[in-house]
Amino acid sequence: MVIHPKIRGFICTNAHPVGCAAHVQQQIDYVKQQAPLSMVPQRVLVIGCSTGYGLATRINAAFGAGAKTLGVCFEKEPSEKKTATAGWYNTAAFHAAAKKEGLYAHTINGDAFSDEIKQEVIARIKEEFGQVDLVVYSLASPKRKDPDTGELYSSALKPVGQAYTTKTYHTDKDQVTEITLEPATDDEIAQTIKVMGGEDWERWIAALHEAGVLAPQAKTTAYTYIGKKLTWPIYGHATIGKAKEDLDRAAAAMRERFADIQLEAYVSSLKALVTQASSAIPVMPLYISLIYRVMKEEGTHEGCIEQTHRLLRDALYVENPELDEAGRLSMNGWETNDATQAKIEKLWNEVTQDNFHQLADYAGYHSDFLKLFGFGIEGVDYDADVDPVVAW
Ligand code: NAD
């Protein structure tokens, strides 16, 4: 099969196996060029391990610290006629690279919100390494089925309290327009918290603790985005922000509840980046195209692999890490500091349909977007006939 990108709205509906493998390899190469992450422990569970921040954390743990990694993801396998999702190919490439270096890696593909997958993971931990020292929670999902009631909850990406009118960039139409986003109902807010809040993270940690597979002084972290004024109306102070506030609640509750093993639970706040999850959020493509421009000029631009490398090296595994006002590990300062935000805000106010491509680094945004699906990567022959069926 010759595979070219099929883009529909904010998503690409296919993926390139060779390109995804090359993208994973680029991240492995980055990690190997850094000093080893010798303080990172050896038994790591990553929930949401196949793309974006979760995949990058897994790559850092495995190739930076030599850790054994167990991953959970929800990806579609390929057939002769249809490519797999990018996360499937990424995972296959990660496994192949880990195997080459003699690194243990196992991935369970299924619904992380379910009790069955939690039990499968626990059984695997018992079988393979007894306990885990680090649990990374990096899920991004539009839906969650509550395992107790069977009820299906959907998250909404809407402002809270009042309608919000703002500029946005439609990636499919190449258009800068104004949009008005209507405020969420109470039910939409509650459902978003159910999907993206801390309940499932706590459920994971409780199940692992109950089964005795959390090592003493184990750490766990879940990822959040805090942002600043420009994104607050659609993120920080919006439905998704309410869900993320619930992560702060969950972290504090877990530290208390699992004090017997001195569990260290942190929310880590990361910068805005192009991932499958963020490209679905209105306004984000415009905002990220502008921060790419500013942060590249400032020399502070990072991708998922660089952010999670610094998180492990400078925050999660240092004694007395610096915490923000809500007790989070904060890795987004290079984006959210006042001077950088002022430059972004100036561009934001100036940007129009006519000057968008001059003011914003949309080329950088789009190139990163394509890379998520294995496209646009140097050295990959996109006219070659490739087999979409890849196993891990
Ligand atoms: P992503 O879409 O790249 O990754 C999501 C991962 O979750 C994938 O591995 C996917 O397979 C997995 N997943 C989704 N539903 C699942 C399910 N039901 N069962 C098992 N696995 C499932 O997203 P991302 O942007 O890397 O987001 C990860 C976390 O980082 C999220 O909490 C997000 O809010 C946070 N974050 C993202 C950004 C950003 O700009 N992208 C910034 C800060 C924080």
Coordinates of C-alpha atoms and ligand atoms in Angstrom, one line a residue:
M1 CA 0.0 0.0 0.0
V2 CA 1.2 3.5 -0.8
I3 CA 0.2 5.7 2.1
H4 CA -0.3 9.5 1.9
P5 CA -2.0 11.5 4.6
K6 CA -5.8 11.6 4.7
I7 CA -6.7 14.7 6.7
R8 CA -10.2 15.3 7.9
G9 CA -10.8 18.4 9.9
F10 CA -8.4 18.4 12.8
I11 CA -7.4 14.8 12.5
C12 CA -5.5 12.6 10.1
T13 CA -7.3 9.3 9.6
N14 CA -4.4 7.1 8.6
A15 CA -0.8 6.7 9.6
H16 CA 2.5 5.6 8.0
P17 CA 4.2 2.6 9.7
V18 CA 7.7 3.5 8.4
G19 CA 7.3 7.2 9.2
C20 CA 5.9 6.5 12.7
A21 CA 9.0 4.3 13.4
A22 CA 11.3 7.0 12.2
H23 CA 9.5 9.5 14.4
V24 CA 9.9 7.2 17.4
Q25 CA 13.6 6.7 16.5
Q26 CA 14.2 10.5 16.4
Q27 CA 12.9 10.7 20.0
I28 CA 15.1 7.7 21.0
D29 CA 18.1 9.4 19.4
Y30 CA 17.4 12.6 21.3
V31 CA 17.3 10.8 24.6
K32 CA 20.5 8.9 23.9
Q33 CA 22.3 12.1 23.1
Q34 CA 21.5 13.4 26.7
A35 CA 23.2 12.3 29.9
P36 CA 21.6 9.1 31.3
L37 CA 18.6 9.6 33.6
S38 CA 20.3 7.6 36.3
M39 CA 17.9 8.7 39.1
V40 CA 14.8 7.4 37.3
P41 CA 13.7 4.0 38.7
Q42 CA 13.7 0.7 36.8
R43 CA 10.0 -0.3 36.8
V44 CA 7.7 2.1 35.1
L45 CA 4.0 1.9 34.2
V46 CA 2.8 4.4 31.6
I47 CA -1.0 4.7 31.1
G48 CA -1.5 6.4 27.7
C49 CA 1.9 5.2 26.4
S50 CA 1.5 5.3 22.6
T51 CA 1.5 8.9 21.5
G52 CA 2.3 12.4 22.7
Y53 CA 3.5 13.0 26.2
G54 CA 3.0 9.4 27.4
L55 CA 5.1 7.9 24.6
A56 CA 7.8 10.5 25.2
T57 CA 7.9 9.7 28.9
R58 CA 8.1 6.0 28.1
I59 CA 11.0 6.6 25.7
N60 CA 12.9 8.7 28.3
A61 CA 12.4 6.1 31.0
A62 CA 13.5 3.2 28.7
F63 CA 16.3 4.7 26.7
G64 CA 17.4 7.3 29.2
A65 CA 17.2 5.2 32.4
G66 CA 17.2 1.6 31.1
A67 CA 13.8 1.1 32.8
K68 CA 11.5 -1.8 32.2
T69 CA 8.3 -0.3 30.9
L70 CA 4.8 -1.6 30.9
G71 CA 2.4 0.5 28.8
V72 CA -1.4 0.8 28.3
C73 CA -3.0 2.4 25.3
F74 CA -6.1 2.3 23.1
E75 CA -5.1 1.9 19.5
K76 CA -6.6 0.4 16.3
E77 CA -4.7 -2.5 14.7
P78 CA -4.1 -2.5 11.0
S79 CA -5.6 -4.7 8.3
E80 CA -4.6 -5.3 4.7
K81 CA -6.8 -2.5 3.6
K82 CA -6.6 0.0 6.4
T83 CA -3.6 1.4 8.3
A84 CA -3.4 1.2 12.0
T85 CA -3.6 4.3 14.2
A86 CA -0.3 6.1 14.7
G87 CA -0.1 4.9 18.3
W88 CA -0.1 1.3 17.2
Y89 CA 2.8 1.8 14.8
N90 CA 4.6 3.9 17.5
T91 CA 4.2 1.1 19.9
A92 CA 5.5 -1.5 17.4
A93 CA 8.5 0.7 16.8
F94 CA 9.1 1.3 20.5
H95 CA 9.0 -2.5 21.1
A96 CA 11.4 -3.3 18.2
A97 CA 13.9 -0.7 19.4
A98 CA 13.6 -1.8 23.1
K99 CA 14.1 -5.4 22.1
K100 CA 17.3 -4.5 20.1
E101 CA 18.8 -3.1 23.3
G102 CA 17.6 -5.9 25.6
L103 CA 15.1 -3.6 27.4
Y104 CA 11.9 -5.2 28.7
A105 CA 8.7 -3.7 27.2
H106 CA 5.2 -4.9 27.3
T107 CA 2.0 -3.0 26.1
I108 CA -1.6 -3.8 26.8
N109 CA -4.0 -2.4 24.3
G110 CA -7.5 -1.8 25.7
D111 CA -9.7 0.6 27.6
A112 CA -7.6 1.9 30.5
F113 CA -10.8 3.1 32.2
S114 CA -12.0 -0.5 32.6
D115 CA -11.4 -2.7 35.7
E116 CA -10.4 -5.6 33.4
I117 CA -7.4 -3.7 31.9
K118 CA -6.4 -2.7 35.4
Q119 CA -6.4 -6.3 36.5
E120 CA -4.5 -7.4 33.4
V121 CA -1.8 -4.8 34.2
I122 CA -1.6 -5.9 37.9
A123 CA -1.2 -9.6 36.8
R124 CA 1.5 -8.6 34.4
I125 CA 3.4 -6.5 37.1
K126 CA 3.2 -9.5 39.5
E127 CA 4.5 -11.8 36.8
E128 CA 7.3 -9.7 35.4
F129 CA 8.6 -7.4 38.1
G130 CA 6.7 -7.6 41.3
Q131 CA 6.1 -3.9 41.9
V132 CA 6.3 -0.6 40.0
D133 CA 8.1 2.5 41.2
L134 CA 6.6 5.1 38.8
V135 CA 3.1 5.3 37.4
V136 CA 2.6 8.0 34.7
Y137 CA -1.0 8.8 33.9
S138 CA -1.2 10.4 30.4
L139 CA -4.6 9.6 29.0
A140 CA -6.4 12.0 26.7
S141 CA -9.9 10.7 25.8
P142 CA -13.2 12.2 24.7
K143 CA -15.2 9.4 26.4
R144 CA -15.1 7.3 29.5
K145 CA -17.3 4.4 30.5
D146 CA -17.8 4.3 34.3
P147 CA -16.9 0.7 35.3
D148 CA -19.3 0.8 38.3
T149 CA -22.4 2.0 36.5
G150 CA -21.7 1.3 32.8
E151 CA -22.6 4.9 32.1
L152 CA -20.8 6.5 29.2
Y153 CA -19.5 10.1 29.8
S154 CA -18.4 12.5 27.1
S155 CA -16.1 15.4 27.6
A156 CA -16.8 18.9 26.2
L157 CA -14.4 21.6 25.1
K158 CA -16.4 24.7 26.1
P159 CA -16.1 27.8 28.2
V160 CA -17.6 27.9 31.6
G161 CA -20.0 30.7 32.8
Q162 CA -20.3 32.7 29.6
A163 CA -20.0 32.5 25.9
Y164 CA -16.5 33.4 24.6
T165 CA -15.8 35.0 21.2
T166 CA -12.3 34.7 19.9
K167 CA -10.0 34.3 16.9
T168 CA -9.3 30.9 15.7
Y169 CA -7.5 29.2 12.8
H170 CA -9.3 26.5 10.8
T171 CA -6.5 24.2 9.8
D172 CA -8.6 22.5 7.1
K173 CA -9.8 25.8 5.5
D174 CA -6.6 27.8 6.0
Q175 CA -8.8 30.6 7.5
V176 CA -8.5 32.9 10.5
T177 CA -12.0 33.7 11.7
E178 CA -13.9 34.6 14.8
I179 CA -15.8 32.0 16.6
T180 CA -18.2 32.2 19.5
L181 CA -18.2 29.2 21.8
E182 CA -21.3 28.8 23.9
P183 CA -20.8 28.0 27.6
A184 CA -21.1 24.5 28.9
T185 CA -24.1 23.3 30.8
D186 CA -23.6 21.9 34.4
D187 CA -24.0 18.4 33.0
E188 CA -21.3 19.0 30.4
I189 CA -18.9 20.2 33.1
A190 CA -19.7 17.3 35.3
Q191 CA -19.2 14.8 32.4
T192 CA -15.9 16.4 31.4
I193 CA -14.6 16.0 35.0
K194 CA -15.7 12.3 34.9
V195 CA -13.7 11.7 31.8
M196 CA -10.6 13.9 32.3
G197 CA -10.6 14.4 36.0
G198 CA -8.8 12.5 38.7
E199 CA -11.3 9.7 39.4
D200 CA -9.7 7.1 37.1
W201 CA -6.2 8.1 38.1
E202 CA -7.2 7.4 41.7
R203 CA -8.9 4.2 40.7
W204 CA -5.7 3.0 39.1
I205 CA -3.5 3.8 42.1
A206 CA -6.0 2.3 44.5
A207 CA -6.1 -0.9 42.5
L208 CA -2.3 -1.1 42.2
H209 CA -2.0 -0.4 46.0
E210 CA -4.6 -3.0 46.9
A211 CA -2.8 -5.6 44.9
G212 CA 0.5 -4.8 46.6
V213 CA 2.2 -3.9 43.4
L214 CA 3.1 -0.2 44.2
A215 CA 6.7 -0.1 45.6
P216 CA 7.3 1.8 48.8
Q217 CA 7.8 5.5 48.0
A218 CA 6.5 5.0 44.5
K219 CA 5.7 8.1 42.5
T220 CA 2.8 8.9 40.3
T221 CA 2.2 11.8 38.0
A222 CA -0.7 13.0 35.8
Y223 CA -0.3 15.7 33.2
T224 CA -2.1 19.0 33.0
Y225 CA -2.0 22.2 31.0
I226 CA -2.4 25.5 32.9
G227 CA -1.6 28.1 30.3
K228 CA -2.3 31.8 30.7
K229 CA -4.8 34.6 29.8
L230 CA -5.0 33.7 26.1
T231 CA -6.0 30.1 26.7
W232 CA -7.8 30.4 30.0
P233 CA -11.3 31.0 28.5
I234 CA -11.1 27.8 26.4
Y235 CA -8.7 25.7 28.6
G236 CA -7.7 26.7 32.1
H237 CA -11.0 28.2 33.2
A238 CA -13.1 26.1 30.8
T239 CA -14.6 22.5 31.1
I240 CA -11.2 20.8 30.6
G241 CA -9.7 23.2 33.2
K242 CA -12.3 22.1 35.7
A243 CA -11.4 18.5 35.0
K244 CA -7.7 19.3 35.4
E245 CA -8.5 21.0 38.8
D246 CA -9.9 17.7 39.9
L247 CA -6.4 16.2 39.2
D248 CA -5.1 18.5 41.9
R249 CA -7.7 17.3 44.3
A250 CA -6.9 13.6 43.4
A251 CA -3.1 14.1 44.0
A252 CA -3.7 15.5 47.5
A253 CA -6.2 12.8 48.3
M254 CA -3.9 10.0 47.2
R255 CA -0.9 11.4 49.1
E256 CA -3.0 11.1 52.2
R257 CA -4.7 7.9 51.4
F258 CA -1.6 6.0 50.5
A259 CA 0.7 7.5 53.2
D260 CA 1.5 4.0 54.3
I261 CA 3.8 3.6 51.3
Q262 CA 4.7 7.3 51.3
L263 CA 3.2 7.6 47.8
E264 CA 4.4 10.8 46.1
A265 CA 1.6 12.0 43.8
Y266 CA 2.1 15.0 41.6
V267 CA 0.3 16.8 38.9
S268 CA 2.9 18.0 36.3
S269 CA 2.0 21.0 34.3
L270 CA 3.4 20.8 30.7
K271 CA 3.6 23.2 27.8
A272 CA 1.2 23.4 24.9
L273 CA 2.3 21.2 22.0
V274 CA 0.9 19.7 18.9
T275 CA -0.6 16.3 19.8
Q276 CA -3.7 14.4 18.6
A277 CA -5.4 15.7 21.8
S278 CA -4.5 19.3 21.5
S279 CA -5.2 19.7 17.8
A280 CA -8.9 18.9 18.7
I281 CA -9.2 22.0 21.0
P282 CA -10.6 25.1 19.3
V283 CA -8.1 28.1 19.4
M284 CA -5.1 25.8 20.2
P285 CA -3.8 25.5 16.6
L286 CA -3.6 29.4 16.4
Y287 CA -2.1 29.7 19.9
I288 CA 0.4 27.0 19.3
S289 CA 1.4 28.4 15.9
L290 CA 2.2 31.7 17.6
I291 CA 4.1 30.2 20.6
Y292 CA 6.1 28.1 18.1
R293 CA 7.2 31.3 16.4
V294 CA 8.0 33.2 19.7
M295 CA 9.7 30.2 21.5
K296 CA 11.8 29.2 18.5
E297 CA 13.0 32.8 18.3
E298 CA 13.7 32.8 22.1
G299 CA 15.5 29.4 21.7
T300 CA 13.2 27.7 24.2
H301 CA 11.1 25.6 21.9
E302 CA 10.6 22.0 23.0
G303 CA 8.7 19.0 21.9
C304 CA 7.2 16.2 24.0
I305 CA 10.5 14.4 24.3
E306 CA 12.4 17.4 25.6
Q307 CA 9.7 18.4 28.0
T308 CA 9.4 15.0 29.6
H309 CA 13.2 14.6 29.7
R310 CA 13.4 17.8 31.8
L311 CA 10.4 16.7 33.9
L312 CA 12.2 13.5 34.9
R313 CA 15.6 15.0 35.3
D314 CA 14.8 18.4 36.9
A315 CA 11.5 17.9 38.7
L316 CA 10.2 14.4 39.4
Y317 CA 13.5 12.9 40.5
V318 CA 15.1 15.7 42.5
E319 CA 14.9 16.2 46.2
N320 CA 12.5 18.9 47.2
P321 CA 11.4 19.8 43.7
E322 CA 10.2 23.3 43.1
L323 CA 6.3 23.4 43.1
D324 CA 3.9 26.0 41.9
E325 CA 1.2 27.6 44.1
A326 CA -1.0 24.6 43.7
G327 CA 1.7 22.1 44.5
R328 CA 2.3 21.0 40.9
L329 CA 5.6 20.2 39.2
S330 CA 5.7 23.1 36.7
M331 CA 7.5 22.6 33.4
N332 CA 5.7 25.3 31.4
G333 CA 7.5 28.4 32.6
W334 CA 9.3 29.0 29.3
E335 CA 5.8 29.4 27.7
T336 CA 3.9 31.1 30.5
N337 CA 6.3 33.7 31.7
D338 CA 5.1 37.3 31.3
A339 CA 7.7 38.4 28.7
T340 CA 7.0 35.5 26.4
Q341 CA 3.2 35.8 26.9
A342 CA 3.4 39.5 26.1
K343 CA 5.1 38.8 22.7
I344 CA 2.4 36.1 22.0
E345 CA -0.4 38.4 23.0
K346 CA 1.0 41.2 20.7
L347 CA 1.0 38.7 17.7
W348 CA -2.4 37.4 18.7
N349 CA -3.9 41.0 18.5
E350 CA -2.2 41.6 15.2
V351 CA -3.0 38.3 13.4
T352 CA -5.5 38.3 10.5
Q353 CA -6.2 36.1 7.6
D354 CA -3.8 38.2 5.5
N355 CA -0.7 38.1 7.7
F356 CA -1.3 34.7 9.5
H357 CA 1.5 32.9 7.6
Q358 CA 4.0 35.7 8.2
L359 CA 3.2 36.1 12.0
A360 CA 2.6 32.5 13.0
D361 CA 4.8 29.5 12.6
Y362 CA 2.0 27.4 11.0
A363 CA 4.6 25.6 8.9
G364 CA 6.2 24.3 12.1
Y365 CA 2.8 23.5 13.5
H366 CA 1.7 21.6 10.4
S367 CA 5.0 19.7 10.1
D368 CA 4.7 18.5 13.7
F369 CA 1.0 17.6 13.1
L370 CA 2.0 15.4 10.1
K371 CA 4.8 13.8 12.1
L372 CA 2.3 12.6 14.7
F373 CA 1.0 10.3 12.0
G374 CA 4.4 9.4 10.5
F375 CA 4.3 11.9 7.5
G376 CA 6.7 14.5 6.3
I377 CA 9.8 12.8 7.9
E378 CA 13.1 13.2 6.1
G379 CA 14.5 9.9 4.7
V380 CA 11.1 8.2 4.4
D381 CA 10.0 7.2 0.9
Y382 CA 6.3 8.0 0.8
D383 CA 5.8 6.7 -2.7
A384 CA 7.1 3.2 -1.7
D385 CA 4.7 0.3 -1.3
V386 CA 4.6 -0.6 2.4
D387 CA 2.9 -3.3 4.3
P388 CA 0.4 -1.7 6.7
V389 CA 0.2 -4.8 8.8
V390 CA 2.7 -4.5 11.6
A391 CA 2.6 -6.4 14.8
W392 CA 4.3 -5.8 18.2
Ligands
NAD1 P1 -2.4 12.0 23.0 O1 -3.7 12.0 22.3 O2 -1.2 12.1 22.2 O3 -2.2 10.7 23.9 C1 -3.3 10.0 24.5 C2 -2.9 8.6 25.0 O4 -4.0 8.1 25.7 C3 -2.6 7.7 23.8 O5 -1.6 6.8 24.2 C4 -4.0 6.9 23.7 O6 -3.8 5.5 23.2 C5 -4.3 6.8 25.2 N1 -5.8 6.6 25.4 C6 -6.8 7.3 25.1 N2 -8.0 6.7 25.6 C7 -7.6 5.6 26.2 C8 -8.3 4.6 26.8 N3 -9.6 4.6 27.0 N4 -7.6 3.5 27.3 C9 -6.3 3.4 27.1 N5 -5.5 4.4 26.6 C10 -6.2 5.5 26.1 O7 -2.5 13.2 24.1 P2 -1.4 14.1 24.8 O8 -1.5 15.5 24.3 O9 -0.1 13.4 24.9 O10 -2.1 14.1 26.3 C11 -1.6 13.3 27.4 C12 -1.9 14.1 28.7 O11 -1.1 15.3 28.6 C13 -3.3 14.6 28.8 O12 -3.7 14.6 30.1 C14 -3.2 16.1 28.4 O13 -4.3 16.9 28.9 C15 -1.9 16.4 28.9 N6 -1.3 17.6 28.3 C16 -1.2 17.8 27.0 C17 -0.7 19.0 26.5 C18 -0.6 19.3 25.0 O14 -0.5 20.4 24.6 N7 -0.8 18.3 24.2 C19 -0.1 20.0 27.3 C20 -0.1 19.7 28.7 C21 -0.7 18.6 29.2

